[in-house]
Amino acid sequence: MALNPSRSAFASTCTGLRRCSAPAHSVAHCRQLSSSAARNNDPFSVLTETVERQPQPVKRQPQPVERQAEFQQHERPRWSYTPERMKGPGFSLNIVKDPRRTIWRNNDDPAKVDAMYNRLLGTNGEKMLPDEIKWLAITHKSFDQGRRGFNTRLAYFGFGRLIVSLEATRNIMVMPALGAQDSPIQDPFNREPFQHPALANADKLSSRQPQDMVQKDKMAKLAIDVGLAEVIRWKPRMPENLDQSGITVVLNTAVFAIIGAISLQHGAETAHRVVRERILRRVGA
């Protein structure tokens, strides 16, 4: 009984030598069996084979009708449509108290927009900005839920508001001081105040502020005169009462956005010149 393990080991060795001395196809069969057995014992190899054997998803090619729709959408200007991926489920969760307030029509005629820019900026004013920027500058965030872009960043981060305020301040500084023709007050101790050219304009801002020159009402009136109220894109909260809906603030933001867009497109010098010649002179500065 003690020699049985040795005999079995010897028999296994002989069987292996017999298989290895077989023809080439038998050797290949042995290698295939050994490799498959090794892979079956390795859990990582089994996982790899399972992943490789899984069918890959077939990418669906768009139909000719879908390709034509995508091509037409890319051909349209960005300001004229809402991107498909930004559209909602087709219904609104807001409960409208008065359905009549949901009806409001905005301008979509580029000729009216170009005419407004010509009245505001002068001859060839519509050529100062690209088409997309022209429409973006007159688009309020209430229009189409802001999905087509809006002009808030042009008005504030584009320095349109700051440029108008700076030019109003400069205008105050170069104007003669109020009451400069009056005789100075006689000092009881016969003292003479210190005079210097650099201090001649120091007290002008105490009698007049930049916001007095470019008030919201004045800027809104200028916007209405050039036709900005007819082409601006927004959705008033109460279409029957535009004043309470905030049209004054909306028009001011649009004017600041136009100045900010000109500053980013042509530089600060051009924007300052436009403010001096086309805005401050019209508001009575």
mmCIF file of C-alpha atoms in Angstrom:
data_model
loop_
_atom_site.group_PDB
_atom_site.id
_atom_site.type_symbol
_atom_site.label_atom_id
_atom_site.label_comp_id
_atom_site.label_asym_id
_atom_site.label_seq_id
_atom_site.Cartn_x
_atom_site.Cartn_y
_atom_site.Cartn_z
ATOM 1 C CA MET A 1 0.000 0.000 0.000
ATOM 2 C CA ALA A 2 2.935 2.302 0.600
ATOM 3 C CA LEU A 3 4.041 2.067 -3.032
ATOM 4 C CA ASN A 4 0.688 3.100 -4.498
ATOM 5 C CA PRO A 5 1.329 6.926 -4.467
ATOM 6 C CA SER A 6 4.653 6.422 -6.226
ATOM 7 C CA ARG A 7 3.067 4.238 -8.864
ATOM 8 C CA SER A 8 0.297 6.763 -9.504
ATOM 9 C CA ALA A 9 2.815 9.576 -9.857
ATOM 10 C CA PHE A 10 4.888 7.499 -12.274
ATOM 11 C CA ALA A 11 1.783 6.723 -14.322
ATOM 12 C CA SER A 12 0.846 10.414 -14.528
ATOM 13 C CA THR A 13 4.367 11.277 -15.703
ATOM 14 C CA CYS A 14 4.252 8.717 -18.447
ATOM 15 C CA THR A 15 0.865 9.954 -19.599
ATOM 16 C CA GLY A 16 2.169 13.507 -19.828
ATOM 17 C CA LEU A 17 5.228 12.451 -21.823
ATOM 18 C CA ARG A 18 2.996 10.491 -24.172
ATOM 19 C CA ARG A 19 0.810 13.514 -24.814
ATOM 20 C CA CYS A 20 3.754 15.842 -25.380
ATOM 21 C CA SER A 21 5.280 13.400 -27.892
ATOM 22 C CA ALA A 22 1.994 13.366 -29.878
ATOM 23 C CA PRO A 23 1.609 15.274 -33.256
ATOM 24 C CA ALA A 24 1.417 19.078 -33.502
ATOM 25 C CA HIS A 25 -2.362 19.277 -33.431
ATOM 26 C CA SER A 26 -2.387 17.243 -30.217
ATOM 27 C CA VAL A 27 0.170 19.602 -28.657
ATOM 28 C CA ALA A 28 -1.973 22.583 -29.631
ATOM 29 C CA HIS A 29 -4.952 20.833 -28.102
ATOM 30 C CA CYS A 30 -3.004 20.296 -24.877
ATOM 31 C CA ARG A 31 -1.948 23.946 -24.767
ATOM 32 C CA GLN A 32 -5.525 25.024 -25.353
ATOM 33 C CA LEU A 33 -6.768 22.815 -22.559
ATOM 34 C CA SER A 34 -4.057 23.951 -20.166
ATOM 35 C CA SER A 35 -4.599 27.618 -20.936
ATOM 36 C CA SER A 36 -8.368 27.312 -20.609
ATOM 37 C CA ALA A 37 -7.967 25.531 -17.323
ATOM 38 C CA ALA A 38 -5.636 28.272 -16.074
ATOM 39 C CA ARG A 39 -8.041 30.965 -17.129
ATOM 40 C CA ASN A 40 -10.943 29.194 -15.456
ATOM 41 C CA ASN A 41 -8.996 29.107 -12.217
ATOM 42 C CA ASP A 42 -8.249 32.846 -12.403
ATOM 43 C CA PRO A 43 -11.271 34.926 -11.332
ATOM 44 C CA PHE A 44 -9.917 38.048 -13.030
ATOM 45 C CA SER A 45 -9.597 36.287 -16.385
ATOM 46 C CA VAL A 46 -13.171 35.021 -16.105
ATOM 47 C CA LEU A 47 -14.384 38.551 -15.427
ATOM 48 C CA THR A 48 -12.407 39.873 -18.403
ATOM 49 C CA GLU A 49 -13.838 37.256 -20.723
ATOM 50 C CA THR A 50 -17.355 38.067 -19.521
ATOM 51 C CA VAL A 51 -16.885 41.778 -20.228
ATOM 52 C CA GLU A 52 -15.379 41.103 -23.654
ATOM 53 C CA ARG A 53 -18.191 38.776 -24.641
ATOM 54 C CA GLN A 54 -20.895 41.352 -23.824
ATOM 55 C CA PRO A 55 -22.385 42.873 -27.004
ATOM 56 C CA GLN A 56 -21.495 46.499 -27.631
ATOM 57 C CA PRO A 57 -24.400 48.943 -28.100
ATOM 58 C CA VAL A 58 -24.965 49.924 -31.678
ATOM 59 C CA LYS A 59 -25.073 53.699 -32.221
ATOM 60 C CA ARG A 60 -28.195 54.687 -34.052
ATOM 61 C CA GLN A 61 -27.575 56.770 -37.112
ATOM 62 C CA PRO A 62 -29.871 59.798 -37.478
ATOM 63 C CA GLN A 63 -32.492 59.544 -40.146
ATOM 64 C CA PRO A 64 -32.445 61.904 -43.144
ATOM 65 C CA VAL A 65 -35.357 63.906 -41.689
ATOM 66 C CA GLU A 66 -33.501 64.382 -38.386
ATOM 67 C CA ARG A 67 -30.328 65.399 -40.201
ATOM 68 C CA GLN A 68 -32.251 67.991 -42.179
ATOM 69 C CA ALA A 69 -33.828 69.380 -38.985
ATOM 70 C CA GLU A 70 -30.419 69.620 -37.282
ATOM 71 C CA PHE A 71 -28.942 71.314 -40.343
ATOM 72 C CA GLN A 72 -31.750 73.874 -40.463
ATOM 73 C CA GLN A 73 -31.368 74.547 -36.744
ATOM 74 C CA HIS A 74 -27.643 75.222 -37.114
ATOM 75 C CA GLU A 75 -28.339 77.507 -40.046
ATOM 76 C CA ARG A 76 -30.707 79.681 -37.974
ATOM 77 C CA PRO A 77 -29.168 82.485 -35.891
ATOM 78 C CA ARG A 78 -28.760 81.746 -32.206
ATOM 79 C CA TRP A 79 -31.049 84.575 -31.069
ATOM 80 C CA SER A 80 -34.045 83.327 -33.052
ATOM 81 C CA TYR A 81 -34.708 79.970 -31.340
ATOM 82 C CA THR A 82 -34.458 78.156 -28.036
ATOM 83 C CA PRO A 83 -31.997 75.218 -27.967
ATOM 84 C CA GLU A 84 -33.755 71.872 -27.925
ATOM 85 C CA ARG A 85 -31.888 70.610 -24.874
ATOM 86 C CA MET A 86 -32.949 73.654 -22.843
ATOM 87 C CA LYS A 87 -36.649 73.117 -23.445
ATOM 88 C CA GLY A 88 -38.733 71.742 -20.607
ATOM 89 C CA PRO A 89 -41.276 68.928 -20.602
ATOM 90 C CA GLY A 90 -43.816 71.075 -22.440
ATOM 91 C CA PHE A 91 -45.834 72.270 -19.467
ATOM 92 C CA SER A 92 -45.340 74.710 -16.604
ATOM 93 C CA LEU A 93 -45.739 74.025 -12.901
ATOM 94 C CA ASN A 94 -46.676 77.637 -12.189
ATOM 95 C CA ILE A 95 -50.354 78.320 -11.673
ATOM 96 C CA VAL A 96 -51.340 81.377 -13.725
ATOM 97 C CA LYS A 97 -53.913 83.513 -11.975
ATOM 98 C CA ASP A 98 -54.792 85.559 -15.036
ATOM 99 C CA PRO A 99 -54.160 83.806 -18.391
ATOM 100 C CA ARG A 100 -54.314 87.130 -20.207
ATOM 101 C CA ARG A 101 -50.998 88.136 -18.642
ATOM 102 C CA THR A 102 -49.198 85.271 -20.360
ATOM 103 C CA ILE A 103 -49.795 86.816 -23.785
ATOM 104 C CA TRP A 104 -46.979 89.133 -24.856
ATOM 105 C CA ARG A 105 -45.350 89.512 -28.239
ATOM 106 C CA ASN A 106 -41.746 90.609 -28.749
ATOM 107 C CA ASN A 107 -40.110 91.962 -31.865
ATOM 108 C CA ASP A 108 -38.342 89.516 -34.180
ATOM 109 C CA ASP A 109 -37.619 91.855 -37.105
ATOM 110 C CA PRO A 110 -33.876 92.608 -37.532
ATOM 111 C CA ALA A 111 -34.679 95.741 -39.555
ATOM 112 C CA LYS A 112 -36.322 97.395 -36.539
ATOM 113 C CA VAL A 113 -33.336 96.530 -34.365
ATOM 114 C CA ASP A 114 -30.901 98.037 -36.899
ATOM 115 C CA ALA A 115 -33.015 101.191 -37.143
ATOM 116 C CA MET A 116 -32.948 101.558 -33.362
ATOM 117 C CA TYR A 117 -29.151 101.218 -33.260
ATOM 118 C CA ASN A 118 -28.839 103.835 -36.003
ATOM 119 C CA ARG A 119 -30.969 106.295 -34.022
ATOM 120 C CA LEU A 120 -29.031 105.618 -30.830
ATOM 121 C CA LEU A 121 -25.449 105.372 -32.111
ATOM 122 C CA GLY A 122 -25.649 107.435 -35.294
ATOM 123 C CA THR A 123 -25.008 106.513 -38.916
ATOM 124 C CA ASN A 124 -23.950 102.886 -39.424
ATOM 125 C CA GLY A 125 -24.622 102.238 -35.775
ATOM 126 C CA GLU A 126 -25.953 98.756 -36.554
ATOM 127 C CA LYS A 127 -22.477 97.784 -37.813
ATOM 128 C CA MET A 128 -20.725 98.487 -34.533
ATOM 129 C CA LEU A 129 -21.795 95.157 -32.997
ATOM 130 C CA PRO A 130 -22.254 91.618 -34.385
ATOM 131 C CA ASP A 131 -25.780 90.345 -34.836
ATOM 132 C CA GLU A 132 -25.701 88.023 -31.845
ATOM 133 C CA ILE A 133 -24.411 90.774 -29.528
ATOM 134 C CA LYS A 134 -26.982 93.258 -30.836
ATOM 135 C CA TRP A 135 -29.813 90.944 -29.869
ATOM 136 C CA LEU A 136 -28.172 89.907 -26.608
ATOM 137 C CA ALA A 137 -27.828 93.533 -25.469
ATOM 138 C CA ILE A 138 -31.572 94.148 -25.796
ATOM 139 C CA THR A 139 -32.689 90.848 -24.217
ATOM 140 C CA HIS A 140 -33.870 90.930 -20.610
ATOM 141 C CA LYS A 141 -33.577 87.888 -18.361
ATOM 142 C CA SER A 142 -37.371 87.606 -18.198
ATOM 143 C CA PHE A 143 -37.532 86.743 -21.904
ATOM 144 C CA ASP A 144 -37.838 82.997 -22.574
ATOM 145 C CA GLN A 145 -36.747 82.274 -18.984
ATOM 146 C CA GLY A 146 -33.234 83.455 -19.877
ATOM 147 C CA ARG A 147 -32.598 80.439 -22.120
ATOM 148 C CA ARG A 148 -31.366 82.580 -25.021
ATOM 149 C CA GLY A 149 -29.019 84.674 -22.898
ATOM 150 C CA PHE A 150 -29.626 88.090 -21.358
ATOM 151 C CA ASN A 151 -27.899 91.446 -20.994
ATOM 152 C CA THR A 152 -27.221 91.659 -17.243
ATOM 153 C CA ARG A 153 -23.551 90.724 -17.530
ATOM 154 C CA LEU A 154 -22.997 93.168 -20.388
ATOM 155 C CA ALA A 155 -24.542 95.993 -18.354
ATOM 156 C CA TYR A 156 -22.582 95.402 -15.141
ATOM 157 C CA PHE A 157 -19.582 93.173 -15.831
ATOM 158 C CA GLY A 158 -19.106 94.796 -19.226
ATOM 159 C CA PHE A 159 -18.642 98.138 -17.380
ATOM 160 C CA GLY A 160 -21.470 99.822 -19.280
ATOM 161 C CA ARG A 161 -22.936 101.308 -16.114
ATOM 162 C CA LEU A 162 -19.517 102.391 -14.827
ATOM 163 C CA ILE A 163 -18.589 104.061 -18.120
ATOM 164 C CA VAL A 164 -21.771 106.145 -18.081
ATOM 165 C CA SER A 165 -21.167 107.120 -14.444
ATOM 166 C CA LEU A 166 -17.526 108.021 -15.137
ATOM 167 C CA GLU A 167 -18.399 110.234 -18.090
ATOM 168 C CA ALA A 168 -21.084 111.981 -16.047
ATOM 169 C CA THR A 169 -18.490 112.654 -13.330
ATOM 170 C CA ARG A 170 -16.044 114.066 -15.877
ATOM 171 C CA ASN A 171 -18.743 116.307 -17.259
ATOM 172 C CA ILE A 172 -19.395 117.712 -13.805
ATOM 173 C CA MET A 173 -15.704 118.347 -13.227
ATOM 174 C CA VAL A 174 -15.226 120.362 -16.422
ATOM 175 C CA MET A 175 -18.360 122.451 -15.969
ATOM 176 C CA PRO A 176 -18.132 125.773 -14.083
ATOM 177 C CA ALA A 177 -19.003 125.454 -10.432
ATOM 178 C CA LEU A 178 -22.420 126.597 -9.319
ATOM 179 C CA GLY A 179 -22.283 129.970 -7.646
ATOM 180 C CA ALA A 180 -18.739 130.704 -8.832
ATOM 181 C CA GLN A 181 -19.775 134.202 -9.879
ATOM 182 C CA ASP A 182 -20.784 135.130 -6.342
ATOM 183 C CA SER A 183 -18.409 137.253 -4.267
ATOM 184 C CA PRO A 184 -16.468 135.294 -1.676
ATOM 185 C CA ILE A 185 -17.480 135.550 1.954
ATOM 186 C CA GLN A 186 -15.474 138.135 3.852
ATOM 187 C CA ASP A 187 -13.427 136.581 6.621
ATOM 188 C CA PRO A 188 -13.713 138.538 9.917
ATOM 189 C CA PHE A 189 -10.000 137.996 10.581
ATOM 190 C CA ASN A 190 -8.921 139.002 7.073
ATOM 191 C CA ARG A 191 -7.624 135.514 6.303
ATOM 192 C CA GLU A 192 -7.249 134.343 2.708
ATOM 193 C CA PRO A 193 -8.040 130.697 1.870
ATOM 194 C CA PHE A 194 -5.427 128.598 0.109
ATOM 195 C CA GLN A 195 -5.968 128.537 -3.658
ATOM 196 C CA HIS A 196 -4.582 125.977 -6.105
ATOM 197 C CA PRO A 197 -5.679 124.888 -9.609
ATOM 198 C CA ALA A 198 -5.838 121.237 -8.508
ATOM 199 C CA LEU A 199 -8.397 122.172 -5.834
ATOM 200 C CA ALA A 200 -10.591 124.292 -8.082
ATOM 201 C CA ASN A 201 -12.966 121.382 -8.872
ATOM 202 C CA ALA A 202 -12.943 119.760 -5.445
ATOM 203 C CA ASP A 203 -16.331 121.102 -4.364
ATOM 204 C CA LYS A 204 -18.209 120.513 -7.621
ATOM 205 C CA LEU A 205 -19.321 117.005 -6.712
ATOM 206 C CA SER A 206 -20.796 118.258 -3.444
ATOM 207 C CA SER A 207 -23.342 120.370 -5.318
ATOM 208 C CA ARG A 208 -24.090 117.960 -8.191
ATOM 209 C CA GLN A 209 -23.910 114.183 -8.394
ATOM 210 C CA PRO A 210 -23.528 111.933 -11.477
ATOM 211 C CA GLN A 211 -26.834 110.204 -10.740
ATOM 212 C CA ASP A 212 -28.525 113.599 -11.056
ATOM 213 C CA MET A 213 -27.370 113.853 -14.670
ATOM 214 C CA VAL A 214 -28.174 110.297 -15.749
ATOM 215 C CA GLN A 215 -31.341 109.628 -13.817
ATOM 216 C CA LYS A 216 -33.382 106.526 -14.565
ATOM 217 C CA ASP A 217 -36.267 108.571 -15.916
ATOM 218 C CA LYS A 218 -33.991 110.512 -18.273
ATOM 219 C CA MET A 219 -32.313 107.357 -19.563
ATOM 220 C CA ALA A 220 -35.683 105.656 -20.039
ATOM 221 C CA LYS A 221 -36.993 108.661 -21.982
ATOM 222 C CA LEU A 222 -33.917 108.544 -24.224
ATOM 223 C CA ALA A 223 -34.493 104.821 -24.825
ATOM 224 C CA ILE A 224 -38.121 105.461 -25.749
ATOM 225 C CA ASP A 225 -37.151 108.279 -28.121
ATOM 226 C CA VAL A 226 -34.757 106.055 -30.083
ATOM 227 C CA GLY A 227 -37.297 103.199 -30.236
ATOM 228 C CA LEU A 228 -35.638 100.824 -27.771
ATOM 229 C CA ALA A 229 -38.943 100.135 -26.029
ATOM 230 C CA GLU A 230 -40.364 98.718 -29.268
ATOM 231 C CA VAL A 231 -37.595 96.172 -29.894
ATOM 232 C CA ILE A 232 -36.489 95.139 -26.402
ATOM 233 C CA ARG A 233 -37.216 91.500 -25.617
ATOM 234 C CA TRP A 234 -38.743 90.906 -22.183
ATOM 235 C CA LYS A 235 -41.831 89.528 -20.480
ATOM 236 C CA PRO A 236 -43.595 92.064 -18.236
ATOM 237 C CA ARG A 237 -45.237 90.790 -15.092
ATOM 238 C CA MET A 238 -48.332 92.865 -15.803
ATOM 239 C CA PRO A 239 -48.717 93.614 -19.522
ATOM 240 C CA GLU A 240 -51.548 96.005 -18.750
ATOM 241 C CA ASN A 241 -49.237 98.168 -16.587
ATOM 242 C CA LEU A 242 -45.686 98.409 -17.884
ATOM 243 C CA ASP A 243 -44.601 101.010 -15.336
ATOM 244 C CA GLN A 244 -45.305 98.724 -12.408
ATOM 245 C CA SER A 245 -43.691 95.873 -14.320
ATOM 246 C CA GLY A 246 -40.391 97.776 -14.231
ATOM 247 C CA ILE A 247 -39.940 98.977 -17.791
ATOM 248 C CA THR A 248 -37.804 101.907 -16.585
ATOM 249 C CA VAL A 249 -35.198 99.581 -15.061
ATOM 250 C CA VAL A 250 -35.351 97.267 -18.077
ATOM 251 C CA LEU A 251 -34.655 100.117 -20.513
ATOM 252 C CA ASN A 252 -31.793 101.446 -18.354
ATOM 253 C CA THR A 253 -30.198 98.008 -18.232
ATOM 254 C CA ALA A 254 -30.481 97.701 -22.023
ATOM 255 C CA VAL A 255 -28.736 101.055 -22.581
ATOM 256 C CA PHE A 256 -25.941 100.104 -20.173
ATOM 257 C CA ALA A 257 -25.621 96.721 -21.908
ATOM 258 C CA ILE A 258 -25.190 98.383 -25.309
ATOM 259 C CA ILE A 259 -22.421 100.602 -23.927
ATOM 260 C CA GLY A 260 -20.777 97.590 -22.271
ATOM 261 C CA ALA A 261 -20.907 95.625 -25.525
ATOM 262 C CA ILE A 262 -19.286 98.517 -27.418
ATOM 263 C CA SER A 263 -16.570 98.691 -24.759
ATOM 264 C CA LEU A 264 -15.788 94.994 -25.105
ATOM 265 C CA GLN A 265 -15.964 95.081 -28.898
ATOM 266 C CA HIS A 266 -14.113 98.334 -29.704
ATOM 267 C CA GLY A 267 -12.424 99.403 -26.490
ATOM 268 C CA ALA A 268 -13.079 101.876 -23.691
ATOM 269 C CA GLU A 269 -12.162 104.958 -25.733
ATOM 270 C CA THR A 270 -14.916 104.320 -28.279
ATOM 271 C CA ALA A 271 -17.434 103.597 -25.532
ATOM 272 C CA HIS A 272 -16.584 106.849 -23.706
ATOM 273 C CA ARG A 273 -16.967 108.817 -26.925
ATOM 274 C CA VAL A 274 -20.383 107.249 -27.583
ATOM 275 C CA VAL A 275 -21.530 108.135 -24.069
ATOM 276 C CA ARG A 276 -20.386 111.744 -24.410
ATOM 277 C CA GLU A 277 -21.811 112.350 -27.882
ATOM 278 C CA ARG A 278 -24.887 110.141 -28.021
ATOM 279 C CA ILE A 279 -26.164 109.937 -24.427
ATOM 280 C CA LEU A 280 -25.061 112.802 -22.193
ATOM 281 C CA ARG A 281 -25.912 115.468 -24.744
ATOM 282 C CA ARG A 282 -29.405 114.046 -25.166
ATOM 283 C CA VAL A 283 -30.213 113.814 -21.490
ATOM 284 C CA GLY A 284 -29.345 117.487 -21.000
ATOM 285 C CA ALA A 285 -25.965 117.071 -19.318
#
